[in-house]
Amino acid sequence: MSVKNNETIFFSPSLGRLSINQLVDEVVSYIQELPDHKYTLIIGTDSKKYASSSVYVSIIMLHRCGRGGRYFWTKLIDLNDLPMKQRIFNEAFYSINLAKDFLGALNYEIARIKTPNLRIEIHVDIGFRGQTKDIVREIVSMIETNGFKAYIKPQSFGASFVADRYT
């Protein structure tokens, strides 16, 4: 999943459809309301297998620590019939690429408003229990090698609860 092209559409429960540029504007506007506050930018992806396809939903969530937040989501349908482990690796790849692309689009604006405290996290819907326990270390290592902090269950609410709501 990539937002380098401006064709990727995001959805907001309160704002509806947004282009990547509109999403950047919304995130910047939200930070500008309280620029000295602490923020966490959470990116996560969840997938669900259907008959002969997989649906991936990625979220971008901006949490104003202790004061709520906003989230946006986008959906990708993959017509390939993939096994569960491959879908989990795709979830991580999509989140990493989304984080890089979105931060690239956001970088100039964040520097302009000089927010002092923006933490970035990637949430993955995996854990040491269940079917994904054998690949946790590989997925976390892949995310951290790309410069991001990885969160798994039970701390990965961005993927486990928010993105999961739309798959």
Short mmCIF file of C-alpha atoms in Angstrom, two decimals:
data_model
loop_
_atom_site.label_atom_id
_atom_site.label_comp_id
_atom_site.label_asym_id
_atom_site.label_seq_id
_atom_site.Cartn_x
_atom_site.Cartn_y
_atom_site.Cartn_z
CA MET A 1 0.00 0.00 0.00
CA SER A 2 1.49 3.29 -1.01
CA VAL A 3 0.33 6.88 -0.85
CA LYS A 4 2.96 8.23 -3.23
CA ASN A 5 0.30 8.65 -5.84
CA ASN A 6 -2.49 10.99 -4.93
CA GLU A 7 -5.08 8.39 -5.89
CA THR A 8 -5.15 6.68 -2.50
CA ILE A 9 -8.37 7.61 -0.74
CA PHE A 10 -8.66 7.67 3.03
CA PHE A 11 -11.84 7.71 5.04
CA SER A 12 -12.65 9.47 8.27
CA PRO A 13 -15.72 8.71 10.40
CA SER A 14 -16.38 12.44 10.76
CA LEU A 15 -14.99 13.89 7.51
CA GLY A 16 -15.71 11.21 4.88
CA ARG A 17 -13.39 10.75 1.89
CA LEU A 18 -9.99 12.45 1.93
CA SER A 19 -7.05 12.60 -0.46
CA ILE A 20 -3.56 12.27 0.98
CA ASN A 21 -3.13 16.05 0.81
CA GLN A 22 -6.39 16.61 2.70
CA LEU A 23 -5.29 14.02 5.27
CA VAL A 24 -1.99 15.84 5.81
CA ASP A 25 -3.91 19.11 6.23
CA GLU A 26 -6.21 17.50 8.82
CA VAL A 27 -3.31 16.06 10.82
CA VAL A 28 -1.44 19.38 10.77
CA SER A 29 -4.58 21.29 11.75
CA TYR A 30 -5.20 18.92 14.66
CA ILE A 31 -1.62 19.34 15.91
CA GLN A 32 -1.82 23.13 15.51
CA GLU A 33 -4.77 23.23 17.93
CA LEU A 34 -2.39 22.21 20.77
CA PRO A 35 1.14 22.26 19.30
CA ASP A 36 2.95 21.76 22.62
CA HIS A 37 1.02 18.61 23.49
CA LYS A 38 2.44 15.08 23.12
CA TYR A 39 1.24 13.13 20.07
CA THR A 40 1.55 9.56 18.87
CA LEU A 41 1.16 8.78 15.19
CA ILE A 42 0.01 5.17 14.94
CA ILE A 43 0.00 3.24 11.70
CA GLY A 44 -1.37 -0.27 11.45
CA THR A 45 -2.85 -2.75 9.00
CA ASP A 46 -5.21 -5.66 9.45
CA SER A 47 -6.36 -8.18 6.88
CA LYS A 48 -9.13 -10.67 6.42
CA LYS A 49 -9.33 -13.54 3.98
CA TYR A 50 -12.50 -13.93 1.97
CA ALA A 51 -13.37 -16.65 -0.58
CA SER A 52 -10.64 -15.92 -3.14
CA SER A 53 -9.25 -12.59 -2.02
CA SER A 54 -7.78 -10.74 0.94
CA VAL A 55 -8.86 -7.34 2.21
CA TYR A 56 -6.27 -5.10 3.86
CA VAL A 57 -7.26 -2.06 5.89
CA SER A 58 -4.58 0.38 6.99
CA ILE A 59 -5.11 3.13 9.51
CA ILE A 60 -3.35 6.35 10.34
CA MET A 61 -4.26 7.44 13.84
CA LEU A 62 -3.12 10.61 15.55
CA HIS A 63 -3.47 10.28 19.30
CA ARG A 64 -3.28 13.45 21.35
CA CYS A 65 -2.03 11.77 24.52
CA GLY A 66 -4.65 12.07 27.24
CA ARG A 67 -7.03 14.05 25.03
CA GLY A 68 -8.42 11.79 22.32
CA GLY A 69 -7.44 11.58 18.71
CA ARG A 70 -8.40 11.15 15.10
CA TYR A 71 -8.08 8.23 12.72
CA PHE A 72 -8.26 7.64 9.00
CA TRP A 73 -8.38 4.39 7.06
CA THR A 74 -7.89 3.06 3.57
CA LYS A 75 -8.70 -0.32 2.03
CA LEU A 76 -6.93 -2.52 -0.50
CA ILE A 77 -8.37 -5.69 -2.03
CA ASP A 78 -5.84 -8.31 -3.15
CA LEU A 79 -7.31 -10.91 -5.50
CA ASN A 80 -4.55 -13.40 -4.70
CA ASP A 81 -5.45 -16.28 -2.40
CA LEU A 82 -2.62 -16.00 0.15
CA PRO A 83 -1.88 -18.11 3.20
CA MET A 84 -2.21 -16.44 6.61
CA LYS A 85 1.53 -15.94 7.23
CA GLN A 86 1.99 -14.21 3.87
CA ARG A 87 -0.97 -11.92 4.66
CA ILE A 88 0.65 -11.01 8.00
CA PHE A 89 3.93 -10.14 6.26
CA ASN A 90 1.93 -8.06 3.75
CA GLU A 91 0.25 -6.24 6.65
CA ALA A 92 3.67 -5.29 8.00
CA PHE A 93 4.95 -4.25 4.55
CA TYR A 94 1.86 -2.12 3.94
CA SER A 95 2.23 -0.42 7.32
CA ILE A 96 5.94 0.28 6.80
CA ASN A 97 5.33 1.71 3.32
CA LEU A 98 2.37 3.75 4.50
CA ALA A 99 4.43 5.15 7.38
CA LYS A 100 7.31 6.11 5.09
CA ASP A 101 5.06 7.63 2.43
CA PHE A 102 2.83 9.49 4.86
CA LEU A 103 5.75 10.83 6.88
CA GLY A 104 7.36 11.98 3.64
CA ALA A 105 4.20 13.91 2.79
CA LEU A 106 3.88 15.20 6.36
CA ASN A 107 7.55 15.98 6.98
CA TYR A 108 7.60 19.53 5.62
CA GLU A 109 4.44 20.52 7.47
CA ILE A 110 5.62 19.03 10.77
CA ALA A 111 8.91 20.93 10.48
CA ARG A 112 6.96 24.11 9.74
CA ILE A 113 4.75 23.89 12.84
CA LYS A 114 7.65 22.64 15.00
CA THR A 115 5.76 20.14 17.10
CA PRO A 116 8.16 19.11 19.86
CA ASN A 117 6.87 15.64 20.59
CA LEU A 118 5.58 13.32 17.89
CA ARG A 119 6.17 9.62 18.50
CA ILE A 120 5.62 7.14 15.66
CA GLU A 121 4.43 3.57 16.18
CA ILE A 122 3.52 0.70 13.89
CA HIS A 123 0.88 -1.64 15.29
CA VAL A 124 0.68 -5.22 14.04
CA ASP A 125 -2.09 -7.68 14.77
CA ILE A 126 0.23 -10.47 15.98
CA GLY A 127 1.24 -11.90 19.32
CA PHE A 128 2.99 -14.69 21.16
CA ARG A 129 -0.27 -16.63 21.38
CA GLY A 130 -2.10 -18.10 18.45
CA GLN A 131 -1.14 -18.71 14.84
CA THR A 132 1.26 -15.78 14.52
CA LYS A 133 3.59 -16.65 17.42
CA ASP A 134 6.20 -18.19 15.07
CA ILE A 135 6.70 -15.01 13.04
CA VAL A 136 6.55 -12.30 15.73
CA ARG A 137 10.31 -11.81 15.92
CA GLU A 138 10.68 -11.61 12.13
CA ILE A 139 7.88 -9.07 11.76
CA VAL A 140 9.09 -6.91 14.67
CA SER A 141 12.65 -7.04 13.35
CA MET A 142 11.49 -6.02 9.87
CA ILE A 143 9.61 -3.02 11.29
CA GLU A 144 12.45 -1.93 13.57
CA THR A 145 15.01 -2.33 10.76
CA ASN A 146 12.98 0.26 8.88
CA GLY A 147 13.32 2.70 11.79
CA PHE A 148 9.96 2.31 13.50
CA LYS A 149 8.85 1.07 16.90
CA ALA A 150 6.68 -2.05 16.60
CA TYR A 151 3.79 -2.85 18.92
CA ILE A 152 2.17 -6.29 19.08
CA LYS A 153 -0.85 -7.66 20.95
CA PRO A 154 -2.10 -6.61 23.42
CA GLN A 155 -0.66 -3.09 22.83
CA SER A 156 -1.39 -3.03 19.08
CA PHE A 157 -4.89 -1.57 19.29
CA GLY A 158 -4.41 0.40 16.06
CA ALA A 159 -4.35 -2.81 14.02
CA SER A 160 -6.18 -5.15 16.38
CA PHE A 161 -9.22 -2.96 17.01
CA VAL A 162 -9.39 0.09 14.75
CA ALA A 163 -8.28 -1.41 11.41
CA ASP A 164 -10.03 -4.67 12.27
CA ARG A 165 -13.33 -2.78 12.45
CA TYR A 166 -13.17 -2.11 8.69
CA THR A 167 -11.84 -5.45 7.31
#
